[in-house]
Short mmCIF file of C-alpha atoms in Angstrom, two decimals:
data_model
loop_
_atom_site.label_atom_id
_atom_site.label_comp_id
_atom_site.label_asym_id
_atom_site.label_seq_id
_atom_site.Cartn_x
_atom_site.Cartn_y
_atom_site.Cartn_z
CA MET A 29 0.00 0.00 0.00
CA ALA A 30 2.86 2.31 0.86
CA THR A 31 4.50 1.52 -2.45
CA ALA A 32 1.32 2.38 -4.34
CA GLU A 33 1.07 5.73 -2.55
CA LYS A 34 4.69 6.46 -3.33
CA LEU A 35 4.19 5.64 -6.99
CA GLY A 36 1.09 7.82 -7.05
CA LYS A 37 3.08 10.76 -5.69
CA ILE A 38 5.81 10.18 -8.25
CA ALA A 39 3.28 10.11 -11.06
CA THR A 40 1.68 13.29 -9.79
CA ASN A 41 5.05 15.03 -9.64
CA ILE A 42 5.81 13.95 -13.18
CA VAL A 43 2.52 15.38 -14.42
CA LEU A 44 3.09 18.66 -12.58
CA GLU A 45 6.59 18.95 -13.97
CA LYS A 46 5.26 18.30 -17.50
CA VAL A 47 2.61 21.01 -17.08
CA ALA A 48 5.22 23.45 -15.82
CA GLN A 49 7.52 22.66 -18.74
CA ASP A 50 4.67 23.14 -21.21
CA LYS A 51 3.86 26.54 -19.72
CA LEU A 52 7.48 27.62 -19.85
CA GLN A 53 7.77 26.46 -23.44
CA ALA A 54 4.59 28.32 -24.43
CA ALA A 55 5.81 31.48 -22.73
CA TYR A 56 9.18 31.23 -24.49
CA GLU A 57 7.62 30.73 -27.91
CA ALA A 58 5.20 33.57 -27.36
CA ARG A 59 8.02 35.91 -26.35
CA CYS A 60 9.95 34.98 -29.47
CA GLN A 61 6.90 35.84 -31.59
CA GLY A 62 6.41 39.18 -29.81
CA GLN A 63 3.14 38.23 -28.18
CA LYS A 64 1.91 37.00 -24.81
CA PRO A 65 0.80 33.39 -24.21
CA GLU A 66 -2.71 32.54 -25.36
CA GLU A 67 -3.01 35.98 -26.95
CA GLU A 68 -4.52 34.57 -30.14
CA ALA A 69 -6.94 32.34 -28.26
CA HIS A 70 -8.23 35.32 -26.24
CA PRO A 71 -8.40 38.41 -28.46
CA GLU A 72 -10.45 40.23 -25.81
CA ALA A 73 -7.32 40.35 -23.66
CA ASN A 74 -5.80 42.76 -26.16
CA GLU A 75 -8.69 45.14 -25.65
CA LYS A 76 -8.17 45.06 -21.87
CA GLU A 77 -4.45 45.67 -22.27
CA GLU A 78 -5.09 48.62 -24.57
CA GLY A 79 -7.17 50.17 -21.79
CA GLY A 80 -4.53 49.34 -19.18
CA ASN A 81 -3.20 52.86 -19.26
CA ASP A 82 -6.43 54.02 -17.64
CA GLY A 83 -5.40 52.21 -14.48
CA LEU A 84 -1.98 53.86 -14.56
CA ASP A 85 -3.62 57.24 -15.00
CA ASP A 86 -5.86 56.57 -12.00
CA ILE A 87 -2.84 55.69 -9.87
CA SER A 88 -1.00 58.80 -11.05
CA ASN A 89 -4.01 61.01 -10.25
CA TRP A 90 -4.38 59.41 -6.84
CA ARG A 91 -0.71 60.05 -6.08
CA GLU A 92 -1.01 63.69 -7.12
CA LYS A 93 -4.08 64.17 -4.92
CA ARG A 94 -2.38 62.43 -2.01
CA MET A 95 0.73 64.61 -2.35
CA GLN A 96 -1.48 67.70 -2.42
CA GLN A 97 -3.28 66.54 0.73
CA ILE A 98 0.05 65.97 2.49
CA LYS A 99 1.24 69.41 1.45
CA GLU A 100 -1.94 71.06 2.72
CA ALA A 101 -1.71 69.15 6.01
CA ARG A 102 1.89 70.30 6.49
CA ASN A 103 0.95 73.89 5.73
CA LYS A 104 -1.86 73.66 8.28
CA GLN A 105 0.52 72.23 10.89
CA ASP A 106 2.96 75.09 10.24
CA LEU A 107 0.16 77.64 10.63
CA TYR A 108 -0.97 76.04 13.89
CA ARG A 109 2.52 76.20 15.33
CA GLN A 110 2.87 79.84 14.30
CA GLN A 111 -0.27 80.50 16.34
CA GLY A 112 1.25 78.84 19.39
CA HIS A 113 -0.39 75.43 19.01
CA GLY A 114 1.36 72.17 19.89
CA LYS A 115 2.33 73.29 23.38
CA TYR A 116 0.77 74.21 26.70
CA GLU A 117 1.88 77.62 27.90
CA GLU A 118 1.10 80.11 30.61
CA ILE A 119 -0.16 83.50 29.47
CA VAL A 120 -0.91 86.79 31.19
CA GLU A 121 -4.23 88.61 31.20
CA GLU A 122 -3.26 90.89 28.29
CA GLU A 123 -2.62 87.83 26.11
CA PHE A 124 -5.90 86.11 26.90
CA LEU A 125 -8.15 87.55 24.17
CA PRO A 126 -5.66 87.01 21.31
CA ALA A 127 -5.04 83.47 22.53
CA VAL A 128 -8.70 82.42 22.50
CA THR A 129 -9.90 84.43 19.49
CA LYS A 130 -7.16 83.94 16.90
CA SER A 131 -7.49 80.16 17.02
CA LYS A 132 -10.69 78.40 15.98
CA LEU A 133 -10.35 75.98 18.93
CA ALA A 134 -8.86 77.01 22.27
CA ILE A 135 -8.72 75.78 25.85
CA CYS A 136 -7.79 77.95 28.83
CA HIS A 137 -7.10 76.57 32.29
CA PHE A 138 -7.73 79.10 35.06
CA PHE A 139 -5.42 77.89 37.80
CA SER A 140 -3.66 78.62 41.06
CA PRO A 141 0.00 77.55 41.44
CA THR A 142 -0.71 76.42 45.00
CA PHE A 143 -3.58 74.02 44.19
CA ASP A 144 -2.64 70.38 43.77
CA ARG A 145 -5.62 69.67 41.54
CA CYS A 146 -4.49 72.43 39.18
CA LYS A 147 -1.15 70.61 38.89
CA VAL A 148 -2.99 67.40 38.00
CA MET A 149 -4.90 69.27 35.30
CA ASP A 150 -1.64 70.82 34.06
CA LYS A 151 -0.14 67.38 33.57
CA HIS A 152 -3.00 66.15 31.39
CA LEU A 153 -3.31 69.36 29.38
CA THR A 154 0.43 69.37 28.68
CA GLU A 155 0.12 65.91 27.14
CA LEU A 156 -3.05 66.76 25.21
CA ALA A 157 -1.50 69.92 23.76
CA LEU A 158 1.17 67.79 22.10
CA LEU A 159 -1.40 65.35 20.73
CA HIS A 160 -3.95 67.90 19.50
CA VAL A 161 -2.09 70.54 17.54
CA GLU A 162 -5.39 71.72 16.05
CA THR A 163 -6.25 73.33 19.41
CA ARG A 164 -4.55 76.12 21.36
CA PHE A 165 -3.87 75.15 24.99
CA VAL A 166 -3.08 77.89 27.53
CA LYS A 167 -3.36 78.52 31.25
CA LEU A 168 -3.98 81.73 33.15
CA ASN A 169 -3.34 82.47 36.81
CA ALA A 170 -6.83 83.32 38.06
CA GLU A 171 -5.52 85.58 40.84
CA LYS A 172 -3.63 87.67 38.29
CA ALA A 173 -6.55 87.86 35.86
CA PRO A 174 -9.44 89.22 37.96
CA PHE A 175 -11.26 90.82 35.02
CA PHE A 176 -11.65 87.65 32.93
CA SER A 177 -12.13 85.50 36.02
CA GLN A 178 -15.16 87.63 36.86
CA LYS A 179 -16.45 87.78 33.29
CA LEU A 180 -16.27 83.99 32.90
CA HIS A 181 -17.66 83.33 36.41
CA ILE A 182 -14.55 81.52 37.63
CA ARG A 183 -15.34 80.64 41.25
CA CYS A 184 -13.70 77.24 41.67
CA LEU A 185 -10.25 76.05 40.62
CA PRO A 186 -9.27 74.37 38.46
CA SER A 187 -11.66 75.71 35.84
CA VAL A 188 -11.02 74.86 32.20
CA VAL A 189 -12.89 77.06 29.73
CA LEU A 190 -13.48 75.67 26.23
CA PHE A 191 -13.65 78.06 23.27
CA LYS A 192 -14.88 77.69 19.70
CA ASP A 193 -14.45 80.64 17.35
CA GLY A 194 -13.70 82.87 20.33
CA ILE A 195 -16.88 81.93 22.20
CA ALA A 196 -16.88 80.04 25.51
CA VAL A 197 -18.97 76.91 24.98
CA HIS A 198 -18.39 75.13 28.29
CA THR A 199 -16.43 75.27 31.53
CA ILE A 200 -15.07 72.17 33.25
CA VAL A 201 -15.28 73.06 36.93
CA GLY A 202 -13.09 71.02 39.25
CA PHE A 203 -13.11 67.26 38.67
CA THR A 204 -16.85 66.67 38.92
CA GLU A 205 -17.23 65.74 35.24
CA LEU A 206 -14.07 63.64 35.47
CA GLY A 207 -15.34 61.24 38.10
CA GLY A 208 -14.55 63.40 41.12
CA VAL A 209 -11.17 61.73 41.65
CA ASP A 210 -7.63 63.07 41.32
CA ASP A 211 -6.33 60.05 39.42
CA PHE A 212 -8.70 60.26 36.46
CA ARG A 213 -7.39 59.06 33.13
CA ARG A 214 -6.25 61.45 30.44
CA ALA A 215 -8.63 59.73 28.01
CA LYS A 216 -11.57 60.73 30.21
CA LEU A 217 -10.66 64.40 29.90
CA GLU A 218 -10.00 63.93 26.20
CA ARG A 219 -13.46 62.50 25.61
CA LEU A 220 -14.98 65.44 27.46
CA LEU A 221 -13.11 67.86 25.20
CA LEU A 222 -14.29 65.93 22.16
CA LYS A 223 -17.87 66.09 23.42
CA TYR A 224 -17.74 69.88 23.10
CA ARG A 225 -15.83 69.66 19.81
CA VAL A 226 -12.76 71.58 20.95
CA ILE A 227 -10.55 68.77 19.67
CA GLU A 228 -11.04 66.89 16.41
CA ARG A 229 -10.56 63.30 17.54
CA CYS A 230 -10.06 61.13 20.60
CA LEU A 231 -6.71 59.30 20.71
CA GLY A 232 -7.01 57.77 24.17
CA ASP A 233 -4.15 56.82 26.46
CA ASN A 234 -3.90 53.19 25.61
CA VAL A 235 -6.97 53.19 23.60
CA SER A 236 -9.60 50.90 24.92
CA ASP A 237 -7.89 48.28 26.97
CA GLY A 238 -11.01 48.26 29.15
CA SER A 239 -9.32 49.76 32.20
CA ASP A 240 -10.48 53.27 31.33
CA ASP A 241 -14.06 52.09 31.13
CA GLU A 242 -13.75 50.71 34.64
CA SER A 243 -12.41 54.00 35.96
CA ASP A 244 -15.27 55.83 34.21
CA ASN A 245 -17.69 54.05 36.52
CA ASN A 246 -15.95 55.30 39.65
#
């Protein structure tokens, strides 16, 4: 029985080798004649090949569009950085209006340097400023900015005011919306910013390993 199986395998190999040789021979002869194998048997293939340049044109057009998109994205990134995006910086009261009106999206943290919770907020906003270059991130010492603190009804610190087109759309007061705990996850704050559309996307902090969902319930 083993011998029969062995012979069967040998016969199969011989047939496969013969098929391969025939294909190679056909390809060689076709090349010598200046045509592709089975070209005569399938004249419709010629028609497809004649239209093959359309596919190349599509690829070329796609590449051009993609290069243009990359160029526009780089120009936008350069503009953002010229406006102070991509970093989290402290400003003074005189710089407040330009900071929140010249950028379409802006976030201002009213803080006190002596409050531990303000330092926690600083840590997360520093990280988010690097991730979300589309948004301007600044902080303002509330004690040194009494005019805007009064105008924006800043009564509890930290208070993070969210701006769109120069208009305050929401204020995150303390950590109430962040679970009321000091060790909230950055992704939780990020989702809150996305809710009010002051960032364009949510990147997470190890996106969705499940642990953030557990902390959300705390």
